[in-house]
mmCIF file of C-alpha atoms in Angstrom:
data_model
loop_
_atom_site.group_PDB
_atom_site.id
_atom_site.type_symbol
_atom_site.label_atom_id
_atom_site.label_comp_id
_atom_site.label_asym_id
_atom_site.label_seq_id
_atom_site.Cartn_x
_atom_site.Cartn_y
_atom_site.Cartn_z
ATOM 1 C CA MET I 1 -26.075 -13.193 12.365
ATOM 2 C CA VAL I 2 -26.754 -9.850 13.999
ATOM 3 C CA GLY I 3 -27.236 -7.088 11.433
ATOM 4 C CA ALA I 4 -28.791 -7.495 7.976
ATOM 5 C CA GLY I 5 -26.672 -4.979 6.112
ATOM 6 C CA ALA I 6 -24.230 -5.758 3.309
ATOM 7 C CA ALA I 7 -21.904 -7.924 5.423
ATOM 8 C CA GLY I 8 -24.748 -9.679 7.222
ATOM 9 C CA LEU I 9 -26.543 -10.586 4.004
ATOM 10 C CA MET I 10 -23.327 -11.931 2.463
ATOM 11 C CA THR I 11 -22.596 -13.994 5.582
ATOM 12 C CA ALA I 12 -26.132 -15.377 5.758
ATOM 13 C CA VAL I 13 -26.282 -16.400 2.089
ATOM 14 C CA THR I 14 -22.846 -18.046 2.214
ATOM 15 C CA CYS I 15 -23.667 -20.023 5.370
ATOM 16 C CA ARG I 16 -27.061 -21.124 4.061
ATOM 17 C CA ARG I 17 -25.524 -22.264 0.772
ATOM 18 C CA ALA I 18 -23.417 -24.633 2.881
ATOM 19 C CA GLY I 19 -26.547 -26.061 4.458
ATOM 20 C CA LEU I 20 -26.358 -24.344 7.856
ATOM 21 C CA LYS I 21 -29.436 -23.116 9.663
ATOM 22 C CA VAL I 22 -29.311 -19.329 9.614
ATOM 23 C CA LEU I 23 -31.124 -16.748 11.692
ATOM 24 C CA LEU I 24 -30.518 -13.165 10.551
ATOM 25 C CA LEU I 25 -31.648 -10.454 12.975
ATOM 26 C CA ASP I 26 -31.931 -6.717 12.370
ATOM 27 C CA GLY I 27 -33.233 -3.937 14.576
ATOM 28 C CA ARG I 28 -35.000 -2.083 11.744
ATOM 29 C CA GLU I 29 -38.250 -3.127 10.154
ATOM 30 C CA LYS I 30 -36.868 -2.388 6.690
ATOM 31 C CA ILE I 31 -33.308 -3.486 5.999
ATOM 32 C CA GLY I 32 -30.670 -2.411 3.488
ATOM 33 C CA ALA I 33 -30.913 1.358 3.970
ATOM 34 C CA LYS I 34 -27.169 1.857 3.435
ATOM 35 C CA ILE I 35 -27.201 -0.274 0.311
ATOM 36 C CA LEU I 36 -30.044 1.803 -1.105
ATOM 37 C CA ILE I 37 -28.379 5.191 -0.583
ATOM 38 C CA SER I 38 -24.887 4.144 -1.633
ATOM 39 C CA GLY I 39 -23.253 5.433 -4.794
ATOM 40 C CA GLY I 40 -25.924 8.077 -5.258
ATOM 41 C CA THR I 41 -28.523 5.240 -5.086
ATOM 42 C CA ARG I 42 -26.613 3.360 -7.831
ATOM 43 C CA CYS I 43 -24.615 1.111 -5.420
ATOM 44 C CA ASN I 44 -20.936 0.951 -6.331
ATOM 45 C CA ILE I 45 -20.608 -2.799 -5.705
ATOM 46 C CA THR I 46 -16.822 -3.085 -5.956
ATOM 47 C CA ASN I 47 -13.758 -1.948 -7.883
ATOM 48 C CA LEU I 48 -11.665 -3.581 -10.591
ATOM 49 C CA GLN I 49 -8.544 -3.377 -8.433
ATOM 50 C CA VAL I 50 -8.840 -3.755 -4.644
ATOM 51 C CA THR I 51 -5.863 -4.178 -2.312
ATOM 52 C CA GLU I 52 -5.072 -3.417 1.311
ATOM 53 C CA LYS I 53 -3.477 -0.160 0.083
ATOM 54 C CA ASP I 54 -6.992 1.168 -0.516
ATOM 55 C CA PHE I 55 -7.742 0.874 3.210
ATOM 56 C CA GLN I 56 -6.820 2.338 6.566
ATOM 57 C CA SER I 57 -6.348 -0.015 9.525
ATOM 58 C CA GLU I 58 -4.009 -0.789 12.370
ATOM 59 C CA SER I 59 -3.684 -4.306 10.895
ATOM 60 C CA LEU I 60 -3.390 -4.021 7.123
ATOM 61 C CA ARG I 61 -1.857 -7.501 6.991
ATOM 62 C CA VAL I 62 -5.194 -8.954 8.095
ATOM 63 C CA VAL I 63 -7.078 -6.733 5.652
ATOM 64 C CA LYS I 64 -4.877 -8.065 2.843
ATOM 65 C CA ARG I 65 -5.541 -11.669 3.800
ATOM 66 C CA ILE I 66 -9.311 -11.215 4.015
ATOM 67 C CA LEU I 67 -9.447 -9.418 0.652
ATOM 68 C CA GLN I 68 -7.534 -12.313 -0.917
ATOM 69 C CA THR I 69 -10.091 -14.742 0.503
ATOM 70 C CA PHE I 70 -12.851 -13.195 -1.626
ATOM 71 C CA SER I 71 -11.608 -10.855 -4.362
ATOM 72 C CA SER I 72 -13.441 -8.231 -6.375
ATOM 73 C CA SER I 73 -13.722 -10.689 -9.288
ATOM 74 C CA SER I 74 -15.307 -13.165 -6.854
ATOM 75 C CA ALA I 75 -17.793 -10.456 -5.868
ATOM 76 C CA VAL I 76 -18.718 -9.780 -9.500
ATOM 77 C CA GLN I 77 -19.300 -13.496 -10.045
ATOM 78 C CA PHE I 78 -21.315 -13.775 -6.831
ATOM 79 C CA PHE I 79 -23.676 -11.026 -7.936
ATOM 80 C CA ARG I 80 -24.017 -12.563 -11.374
ATOM 81 C CA ASP I 81 -24.984 -15.827 -9.668
ATOM 82 C CA ILE I 82 -27.769 -14.133 -7.671
ATOM 83 C CA GLY I 83 -29.084 -12.297 -10.719
ATOM 84 C CA VAL I 84 -27.230 -8.967 -10.746
ATOM 85 C CA GLU I 85 -25.335 -8.234 -13.939
ATOM 86 C CA THR I 86 -22.678 -5.561 -13.465
ATOM 87 C CA VAL I 87 -21.165 -2.855 -15.643
ATOM 88 C CA LEU I 88 -17.584 -1.615 -15.372
ATOM 89 C CA GLU I 89 -17.059 2.125 -15.711
ATOM 90 C CA GLU I 90 -13.865 3.805 -16.947
ATOM 91 C CA ASP I 91 -12.700 4.636 -13.427
ATOM 92 C CA GLY I 92 -12.739 0.968 -12.394
ATOM 93 C CA LYS I 93 -16.039 1.049 -10.506
ATOM 94 C CA PHE I 94 -18.559 -1.774 -10.839
ATOM 95 C CA PHE I 95 -22.271 -0.924 -10.676
ATOM 96 C CA PRO I 96 -25.369 -3.044 -11.238
ATOM 97 C CA GLY I 97 -26.408 -2.914 -14.885
ATOM 98 C CA SER I 98 -29.712 -1.360 -13.823
ATOM 99 C CA HIS I 99 -27.796 1.477 -12.104
ATOM 100 C CA SER I 100 -30.162 0.991 -9.184
ATOM 101 C CA ALA I 101 -29.183 -0.050 -5.660
ATOM 102 C CA GLN I 102 -32.656 -1.542 -5.288
ATOM 103 C CA THR I 103 -31.578 -4.264 -7.725
ATOM 104 C CA VAL I 104 -28.803 -5.353 -5.349
ATOM 105 C CA LEU I 105 -31.032 -5.408 -2.275
ATOM 106 C CA ASP I 106 -33.834 -7.228 -4.118
ATOM 107 C CA ALA I 107 -31.372 -9.858 -5.348
ATOM 108 C CA PHE I 108 -30.107 -10.483 -1.817
ATOM 109 C CA LEU I 109 -33.622 -10.714 -0.378
ATOM 110 C CA GLY I 110 -34.707 -12.980 -3.211
ATOM 111 C CA LYS I 111 -31.754 -15.274 -2.602
ATOM 112 C CA CYS I 112 -32.486 -15.338 1.131
ATOM 113 C CA ARG I 113 -36.087 -16.398 0.412
ATOM 114 C CA ARG I 114 -35.035 -19.130 -2.014
ATOM 115 C CA LEU I 115 -32.450 -20.465 0.433
ATOM 116 C CA ASP I 116 -34.925 -20.225 3.318
ATOM 117 C CA VAL I 117 -32.775 -17.870 5.386
ATOM 118 C CA ARG I 118 -34.765 -16.982 8.488
ATOM 119 C CA LEU I 119 -34.777 -13.176 8.489
ATOM 120 C CA GLU I 120 -36.393 -11.379 11.411
ATOM 121 C CA THR I 121 -36.622 -7.591 11.350
ATOM 122 C CA GLY I 122 -37.531 -5.269 14.195
ATOM 123 C CA ARG I 123 -35.348 -7.435 16.439
ATOM 124 C CA LYS I 124 -32.902 -5.092 18.133
ATOM 125 C CA VAL I 125 -30.233 -7.182 19.867
ATOM 126 C CA ASN I 126 -29.084 -5.604 23.120
ATOM 127 C CA GLY I 127 -27.638 -8.599 24.911
ATOM 128 C CA LEU I 128 -25.187 -11.383 24.095
ATOM 129 C CA ASP I 129 -23.941 -13.908 26.646
ATOM 130 C CA PHE I 130 -22.196 -17.284 26.570
ATOM 131 C CA ASP I 131 -23.293 -19.987 29.019
ATOM 132 C CA GLY I 132 -20.475 -22.419 28.326
ATOM 133 C CA ASN I 133 -22.271 -24.241 25.523
ATOM 134 C CA HIS I 134 -24.311 -21.704 23.590
ATOM 135 C CA PHE I 135 -24.546 -18.001 22.966
ATOM 136 C CA LYS I 136 -27.695 -16.344 24.272
ATOM 137 C CA VAL I 137 -28.875 -13.579 21.929
ATOM 138 C CA SER I 138 -31.536 -11.367 23.446
ATOM 139 C CA GLY I 139 -33.536 -8.195 23.063
ATOM 140 C CA MET I 140 -36.939 -6.829 23.958
ATOM 141 C CA ASN I 141 -39.347 -9.768 24.108
ATOM 142 C CA PHE I 142 -37.072 -12.256 22.361
ATOM 143 C CA TYR I 143 -34.320 -14.717 23.154
ATOM 144 C CA TYR I 144 -32.397 -17.179 20.975
ATOM 145 C CA ALA I 145 -29.644 -19.719 21.563
ATOM 146 C CA ALA I 146 -26.929 -20.237 18.960
ATOM 147 C CA ARG I 147 -23.716 -22.197 18.603
ATOM 148 C CA THR I 148 -22.051 -19.355 16.710
ATOM 149 C CA VAL I 149 -22.772 -15.643 16.326
ATOM 150 C CA VAL I 150 -21.553 -13.209 13.678
ATOM 151 C CA LEU I 151 -21.704 -9.529 14.601
ATOM 152 C CA CYS I 152 -22.365 -7.508 11.417
ATOM 153 C CA THR I 153 -23.834 -4.494 13.201
ATOM 154 C CA GLY I 154 -21.931 -1.807 11.298
ATOM 155 C CA GLY I 155 -20.416 1.272 12.860
ATOM 156 C CA LEU I 156 -21.712 4.736 13.677
ATOM 157 C CA SER I 157 -21.982 6.250 10.205
ATOM 158 C CA TYR I 158 -25.320 7.478 8.831
ATOM 159 C CA PRO I 159 -27.286 6.858 12.075
ATOM 160 C CA SER I 160 -30.539 7.419 10.170
ATOM 161 C CA THR I 161 -29.958 3.987 8.593
ATOM 162 C CA GLY I 162 -29.874 2.306 12.010
ATOM 163 C CA SER I 163 -26.147 2.375 12.792
ATOM 164 C CA ASP I 164 -25.745 3.023 16.506
ATOM 165 C CA GLY I 165 -22.457 1.385 17.522
ATOM 166 C CA SER I 166 -24.177 -1.264 19.644
ATOM 167 C CA GLY I 167 -21.924 -3.952 18.220
ATOM 168 C CA TYR I 168 -18.897 -2.211 19.705
ATOM 169 C CA GLU I 169 -20.437 -2.482 23.158
ATOM 170 C CA ILE I 170 -21.057 -6.208 22.712
ATOM 171 C CA ALA I 171 -17.490 -6.754 21.478
ATOM 172 C CA ALA I 172 -16.141 -4.863 24.494
ATOM 173 C CA LEU I 173 -18.152 -7.089 26.853
ATOM 174 C CA PHE I 174 -16.173 -10.044 25.526
ATOM 175 C CA GLY I 175 -12.900 -8.234 26.185
ATOM 176 C CA HIS I 176 -12.219 -6.876 22.715
ATOM 177 C CA LYS I 177 -10.086 -3.780 22.283
ATOM 178 C CA LEU I 178 -11.581 -1.070 20.102
ATOM 179 C CA ILE I 179 -9.418 1.089 17.867
ATOM 180 C CA PRO I 180 -10.805 4.627 18.498
ATOM 181 C CA THR I 181 -13.620 5.387 16.065
ATOM 182 C CA SER I 182 -14.243 8.505 14.006
ATOM 183 C CA PRO I 183 -16.284 9.488 10.940
ATOM 184 C CA ALA I 184 -14.764 8.788 7.519
ATOM 185 C CA LEU I 185 -15.817 9.724 3.995
ATOM 186 C CA THR I 186 -17.720 12.762 5.234
ATOM 187 C CA PRO I 187 -17.916 16.361 3.900
ATOM 188 C CA LEU I 188 -15.826 19.144 5.450
ATOM 189 C CA LEU I 189 -17.320 22.413 6.656
ATOM 190 C CA SER I 190 -15.987 25.937 6.128
ATOM 191 C CA ASP I 191 -17.075 29.444 7.076
ATOM 192 C CA ASP I 192 -14.937 31.045 4.345
ATOM 193 C CA PRO I 193 -17.413 33.125 2.266
ATOM 194 C CA ASP I 194 -15.147 33.076 -0.799
ATOM 195 C CA TRP I 195 -15.065 29.279 -1.037
ATOM 196 C CA LYS I 196 -18.764 29.003 -0.200
ATOM 197 C CA SER I 197 -19.598 31.438 -3.020
ATOM 198 C CA LEU I 198 -18.374 28.754 -5.450
ATOM 199 C CA SER I 199 -21.144 26.323 -4.478
ATOM 200 C CA GLY I 200 -21.875 23.888 -7.292
ATOM 201 C CA ILE I 201 -18.434 23.954 -8.920
ATOM 202 C CA ALA I 202 -16.671 20.575 -9.165
ATOM 203 C CA ILE I 203 -13.113 20.254 -10.476
ATOM 204 C CA PRO I 204 -10.218 17.767 -10.361
ATOM 205 C CA VAL I 205 -7.698 18.712 -7.658
ATOM 206 C CA CYS I 206 -4.909 17.351 -5.514
ATOM 207 C CA LEU I 207 -5.441 17.735 -1.764
ATOM 208 C CA THR I 208 -2.535 17.626 0.667
ATOM 209 C CA LEU I 209 -2.611 17.350 4.451
ATOM 210 C CA SER I 210 0.648 18.595 5.950
ATOM 211 C CA GLU I 211 2.079 18.400 9.462
ATOM 212 C CA GLY I 212 4.835 20.773 10.485
ATOM 213 C CA GLY I 213 5.491 21.634 6.853
ATOM 214 C CA LYS I 214 5.828 17.977 5.809
ATOM 215 C CA LYS I 215 3.343 16.217 3.534
ATOM 216 C CA SER I 216 1.378 13.592 5.439
ATOM 217 C CA VAL I 217 -1.466 12.457 3.183
ATOM 218 C CA GLN I 218 -2.383 13.271 -0.411
ATOM 219 C CA TYR I 219 -5.421 12.487 -2.567
ATOM 220 C CA GLN I 220 -6.274 13.334 -6.153
ATOM 221 C CA GLY I 221 -9.820 13.427 -7.450
ATOM 222 C CA SER I 222 -12.857 15.601 -7.850
ATOM 223 C CA MET I 223 -13.600 18.325 -5.307
ATOM 224 C CA LEU I 224 -17.041 19.904 -4.985
ATOM 225 C CA PHE I 225 -17.607 23.356 -3.506
ATOM 226 C CA THR I 226 -20.851 23.508 -1.516
ATOM 227 C CA HIS I 227 -22.862 26.043 0.444
ATOM 228 C CA PHE I 228 -21.462 24.494 3.644
ATOM 229 C CA GLY I 229 -17.858 23.863 2.571
ATOM 230 C CA PHE I 230 -16.272 21.051 0.587
ATOM 231 C CA SER I 231 -17.248 17.614 -0.681
ATOM 232 C CA GLY I 232 -16.481 15.279 -3.573
ATOM 233 C CA PRO I 233 -14.285 12.142 -3.660
ATOM 234 C CA ALA I 234 -10.947 13.851 -2.891
ATOM 235 C CA VAL I 235 -12.431 15.632 0.139
ATOM 236 C CA LEU I 236 -14.286 12.564 1.405
ATOM 237 C CA ASN I 237 -11.139 10.454 1.170
ATOM 238 C CA MET I 238 -9.180 13.103 3.065
ATOM 239 C CA SER I 239 -11.804 13.633 5.772
ATOM 240 C CA ARG I 240 -10.870 10.698 8.031
ATOM 241 C CA HIS I 241 -7.267 11.911 8.189
ATOM 242 C CA TRP I 242 -8.280 15.501 8.948
ATOM 243 C CA ILE I 243 -10.698 14.387 11.641
ATOM 244 C CA ARG I 244 -8.194 12.115 13.362
ATOM 245 C CA HIS I 245 -5.612 14.879 13.396
ATOM 246 C CA GLN I 246 -7.946 17.464 14.858
ATOM 247 C CA SER I 247 -9.251 15.015 17.464
ATOM 248 C CA GLY I 248 -5.732 14.185 18.611
ATOM 249 C CA GLY I 249 -6.013 10.607 17.302
ATOM 250 C CA ALA I 250 -2.503 10.955 15.926
ATOM 251 C CA ALA I 251 -1.245 13.053 18.848
ATOM 252 C CA LYS I 252 -1.765 16.209 16.780
ATOM 253 C CA THR I 253 -3.765 19.379 17.198
ATOM 254 C CA MET I 254 -5.678 21.513 14.733
ATOM 255 C CA SER I 255 -2.756 23.941 14.447
ATOM 256 C CA ASP I 256 -0.419 21.121 13.384
ATOM 257 C CA ALA I 257 -2.475 20.168 10.340
ATOM 258 C CA ARG I 258 -2.791 22.250 7.169
ATOM 259 C CA LEU I 259 -5.040 21.262 4.292
ATOM 260 C CA SER I 260 -4.034 22.706 0.924
ATOM 261 C CA VAL I 261 -5.325 22.282 -2.605
ATOM 262 C CA ASN I 262 -3.616 22.225 -5.980
ATOM 263 C CA PHE I 263 -6.183 23.413 -8.526
ATOM 264 C CA LEU I 264 -3.987 22.461 -11.481
ATOM 265 C CA PRO I 265 -2.756 18.923 -10.727
ATOM 266 C CA GLU I 266 -2.119 18.285 -14.429
ATOM 267 C CA PHE I 267 0.558 21.041 -14.463
ATOM 268 C CA ARG I 268 3.936 21.378 -12.856
ATOM 269 C CA GLU I 269 4.283 24.703 -11.110
ATOM 270 C CA ASP I 270 7.396 25.610 -13.119
ATOM 271 C CA ASN I 271 5.631 24.806 -16.367
ATOM 272 C CA PHE I 272 2.722 27.073 -15.539
ATOM 273 C CA ARG I 273 5.138 29.834 -14.601
ATOM 274 C CA GLU I 274 6.672 29.495 -18.055
ATOM 275 C CA LYS I 275 3.202 29.475 -19.638
ATOM 276 C CA LEU I 276 2.405 32.808 -17.995
ATOM 277 C CA ALA I 277 5.662 34.239 -19.311
ATOM 278 C CA GLU I 278 4.809 32.993 -22.809
ATOM 279 C CA VAL I 279 1.367 34.621 -22.642
ATOM 280 C CA GLY I 280 3.057 37.851 -21.592
ATOM 281 C CA ARG I 281 5.223 37.767 -24.695
ATOM 282 C CA LYS I 282 2.498 36.844 -27.182
ATOM 283 C CA THR I 283 -0.552 38.703 -25.790
ATOM 284 C CA PRO I 284 0.777 41.228 -23.240
ATOM 285 C CA SER I 285 -2.547 43.032 -22.867
ATOM 286 C CA ARG I 286 -4.494 39.939 -21.923
ATOM 287 C CA LEU I 287 -6.135 39.825 -18.493
ATOM 288 C CA VAL I 288 -4.419 37.547 -15.996
ATOM 289 C CA LYS I 289 -7.847 36.355 -14.903
ATOM 290 C CA ASN I 290 -8.650 35.231 -18.451
ATOM 291 C CA SER I 291 -5.428 33.235 -18.646
ATOM 292 C CA VAL I 292 -6.405 31.430 -15.468
ATOM 293 C CA SER I 293 -9.978 30.948 -16.729
ATOM 294 C CA GLU I 294 -8.619 28.923 -19.639
ATOM 295 C CA LYS I 295 -7.905 26.161 -17.151
ATOM 296 C CA LEU I 296 -10.412 26.812 -14.365
ATOM 297 C CA PRO I 297 -14.059 27.949 -14.083
ATOM 298 C CA GLU I 298 -14.424 31.726 -14.321
ATOM 299 C CA ARG I 299 -15.983 32.081 -10.876
ATOM 300 C CA LEU I 300 -13.106 30.158 -9.329
ATOM 301 C CA SER I 301 -10.554 32.262 -11.238
ATOM 302 C CA GLY I 302 -12.116 35.400 -9.797
ATOM 303 C CA VAL I 303 -11.942 34.062 -6.251
ATOM 304 C CA LEU I 304 -8.319 32.995 -6.688
ATOM 305 C CA MET I 305 -7.395 36.475 -7.962
ATOM 306 C CA LYS I 306 -9.039 37.854 -4.822
ATOM 307 C CA LYS I 307 -7.206 35.357 -2.591
ATOM 308 C CA ALA I 308 -3.924 36.477 -4.195
ATOM 309 C CA SER I 309 -4.838 40.156 -3.583
ATOM 310 C CA LEU I 310 -4.667 40.828 -7.322
ATOM 311 C CA SER I 311 -6.901 43.173 -9.293
ATOM 312 C CA GLN I 312 -9.458 41.489 -11.542
ATOM 313 C CA SER I 313 -8.383 43.942 -14.276
ATOM 314 C CA LEU I 314 -4.659 43.157 -14.030
ATOM 315 C CA VAL I 315 -3.100 42.426 -17.434
ATOM 316 C CA VAL I 316 -0.284 39.975 -18.018
ATOM 317 C CA ASN I 317 2.422 42.504 -18.965
ATOM 318 C CA GLN I 318 1.760 44.359 -15.691
ATOM 319 C CA LEU I 319 2.213 41.212 -13.601
ATOM 320 C CA LYS I 320 5.166 41.747 -11.290
ATOM 321 C CA ARG I 321 7.322 38.883 -10.082
ATOM 322 C CA THR I 322 5.931 39.033 -6.555
ATOM 323 C CA GLU I 323 2.366 39.094 -7.914
ATOM 324 C CA ARG I 324 3.067 36.141 -10.175
ATOM 325 C CA GLU I 325 4.332 34.123 -7.206
ATOM 326 C CA LYS I 326 1.214 35.034 -5.204
ATOM 327 C CA LEU I 327 -0.909 33.785 -8.094
ATOM 328 C CA LEU I 328 1.045 30.532 -8.310
ATOM 329 C CA GLN I 329 0.678 30.101 -4.554
ATOM 330 C CA VAL I 330 -3.142 30.189 -4.694
ATOM 331 C CA LEU I 331 -3.246 28.036 -7.815
ATOM 332 C CA PHE I 332 -1.006 25.281 -6.467
ATOM 333 C CA HIS I 333 -1.019 25.669 -2.666
ATOM 334 C CA SER I 334 -4.283 27.313 -1.555
ATOM 335 C CA LEU I 335 -5.075 26.713 2.090
ATOM 336 C CA LEU I 336 -8.583 25.477 2.772
ATOM 337 C CA LYS I 337 -10.081 26.792 5.971
ATOM 338 C CA VAL I 338 -11.912 23.864 7.560
ATOM 339 C CA THR I 339 -14.082 24.711 10.548
ATOM 340 C CA GLY I 340 -15.654 21.325 11.131
ATOM 341 C CA VAL I 341 -17.147 18.204 9.576
ATOM 342 C CA PHE I 342 -20.599 16.787 8.990
ATOM 343 C CA GLY I 343 -19.427 13.895 11.148
ATOM 344 C CA TYR I 344 -21.311 10.627 11.454
ATOM 345 C CA LEU I 345 -24.508 12.281 10.186
ATOM 346 C CA LYS I 346 -23.226 12.139 6.593
ATOM 347 C CA ALA I 347 -20.238 9.805 6.971
ATOM 348 C CA GLU I 348 -20.279 6.880 4.553
ATOM 349 C CA VAL I 349 -18.218 4.711 6.880
ATOM 350 C CA THR I 350 -16.683 4.560 10.359
ATOM 351 C CA ALA I 351 -12.919 4.564 10.858
ATOM 352 C CA GLY I 352 -11.615 2.354 13.676
ATOM 353 C CA GLY I 353 -13.525 -0.455 15.354
ATOM 354 C CA VAL I 354 -12.811 -3.953 16.647
ATOM 355 C CA ASP I 355 -9.050 -4.540 16.629
ATOM 356 C CA LEU I 356 -8.142 -6.972 13.839
ATOM 357 C CA ALA I 357 -5.203 -8.197 15.901
ATOM 358 C CA GLU I 358 -7.734 -9.858 18.222
ATOM 359 C CA VAL I 359 -9.476 -11.934 15.570
ATOM 360 C CA ASN I 360 -8.357 -14.888 13.476
ATOM 361 C CA SER I 361 -6.744 -13.454 10.338
ATOM 362 C CA SER I 362 -8.471 -16.006 8.073
ATOM 363 C CA THR I 363 -11.948 -16.367 9.571
ATOM 364 C CA LEU I 364 -12.419 -13.233 11.709
ATOM 365 C CA GLU I 365 -13.287 -15.406 14.697
ATOM 366 C CA SER I 366 -12.721 -13.812 18.064
ATOM 367 C CA LYS I 367 -9.564 -14.834 19.881
ATOM 368 C CA LYS I 368 -11.307 -13.817 23.096
ATOM 369 C CA ARG I 369 -14.495 -15.878 22.690
ATOM 370 C CA PRO I 370 -14.389 -18.797 20.207
ATOM 371 C CA GLY I 371 -17.601 -19.031 18.207
ATOM 372 C CA LEU I 372 -18.003 -15.261 18.017
ATOM 373 C CA PHE I 373 -17.224 -13.782 14.594
ATOM 374 C CA PHE I 374 -17.182 -10.290 13.113
ATOM 375 C CA ALA I 375 -17.771 -8.934 9.602
ATOM 376 C CA GLY I 376 -18.085 -5.557 7.919
ATOM 377 C CA GLU I 377 -17.814 -2.039 9.251
ATOM 378 C CA ILE I 378 -17.642 -3.086 12.910
ATOM 379 C CA LEU I 379 -14.004 -4.054 12.252
ATOM 380 C CA ASP I 380 -11.056 -1.675 12.069
ATOM 381 C CA ALA I 381 -10.897 -1.314 8.282
ATOM 382 C CA ASP I 382 -12.187 1.604 6.227
ATOM 383 C CA GLY I 383 -11.642 2.076 2.513
ATOM 384 C CA ARG I 384 -11.572 5.028 0.189
ATOM 385 C CA ILE I 385 -14.344 6.045 -2.216
ATOM 386 C CA GLY I 386 -14.893 3.676 -5.132
ATOM 387 C CA GLY I 387 -16.605 0.482 -3.956
ATOM 388 C CA PHE I 388 -13.871 -0.533 -1.536
ATOM 389 C CA ASN I 389 -16.013 -0.552 1.603
ATOM 390 C CA PHE I 390 -18.614 -2.770 -0.039
ATOM 391 C CA GLN I 391 -15.820 -5.101 -1.111
ATOM 392 C CA TRP I 392 -14.730 -5.257 2.532
ATOM 393 C CA ALA I 393 -18.309 -6.195 3.458
ATOM 394 C CA TRP I 394 -18.381 -8.992 0.862
ATOM 395 C CA SER I 395 -14.879 -10.277 1.679
ATOM 396 C CA SER I 396 -15.234 -10.159 5.459
ATOM 397 C CA GLY I 397 -18.746 -11.624 5.322
ATOM 398 C CA PHE I 398 -17.521 -14.503 3.171
ATOM 399 C CA ALA I 399 -14.478 -15.107 5.416
ATOM 400 C CA ALA I 400 -16.606 -15.109 8.579
ATOM 401 C CA ALA I 401 -19.085 -17.481 6.947
ATOM 402 C CA GLN I 402 -16.314 -19.912 6.036
ATOM 403 C CA GLY I 403 -15.159 -19.792 9.645
ATOM 404 C CA VAL I 404 -18.664 -20.518 10.908
ATOM 405 C CA ILE I 405 -19.074 -23.396 8.462
ATOM 406 C CA ARG I 406 -15.842 -25.015 9.642
ATOM 407 C CA LYS I 407 -16.741 -24.407 13.277
ATOM 408 C CA ILE I 408 -20.133 -26.084 12.973
ATOM 409 C CA HIS I 409 -18.768 -29.047 11.015
ATOM 410 C CA GLU I 410 -16.009 -29.555 13.577
ATOM 411 C CA LYS I 411 -18.607 -29.720 16.369
ATOM 412 C CA GLU I 412 -20.738 -32.144 14.393
ATOM 413 C CA ILE I 413 -17.740 -34.449 13.829
ATOM 414 C CA VAL I 414 -16.917 -34.375 17.531
#
């Protein structure tokens, strides 16, 4: 296996459990960096409900099949078996009971030692060839021969953890098509001083990406205002769509895409309009800003009044119809000015990758070069926030391992 991240560790353990000899190579001296920083260092292992609908891919049918091969309940049981008890939070996320990602990495490394997985770090693979009988895996001052190879090299996200896209180059050498890659689950940047002045505020919202006036993508969840722009689950989930629109990945341009935010997703717009009218009847001298502050943080209410060109001292009984509609517009349809993204530097995952149409839909074995398998982020499948990308690592690693096991046994029988 090439790459000792989440998918590589799962693949190695599963193969070794079946009695295969396993060599796990990684270019870094210390492995598991992405595991350790995930989930705010708590490691969101998986989610209670995981389906292909939680992912983006050109081949969701394959994603569905792989997820069914090793479900989230299978993942929970797997971690229990290697010594990691999990806790389920109200939002459906599973975390280690210790709430420490180190627990997950230590359990994997402990299992690898007990199973006698041969793990070699500081072994950066830069060459892979096939001589007709064996694969030749090589790098600086090392060379190995193998009957099968699993590429678990990750993508391009968080390069400080060792992700450099080298696996894509190897896949391309064997004729594999790559779905164009882009950052995903990454913060968005803004130069709007009003939004940036709200740094530190986090609220539930509904984000909508529109094209030509038509809704394209929508996410609900928490949004965090920062000194650089926007973050939080709703923003991170939306980022891959925004990026692919602005890059022309969907034959769009920046001017085609509009990102808007509904700050009151628990209300219908008509209902809030009626609520304002009711406030006007019962407490006509009340400040409009205070009525908004009942539902939103005061600093945000002030900014929204400014965005609507309304006086901070405006009282409800002075609110004209046109002013009321301006207020409703910023409450339910505020445009977010996005000037850029943090990109791969802070992206939790890479969108795109090795085309799933060119691998076996059950084992992830290459259709171009039998004996070559793929697992994890290198493949064209990226999930939303909530443990889904780790589940893809576990499921794809398990599926690839099963393919390797069958491949080796078939050769031994022959």
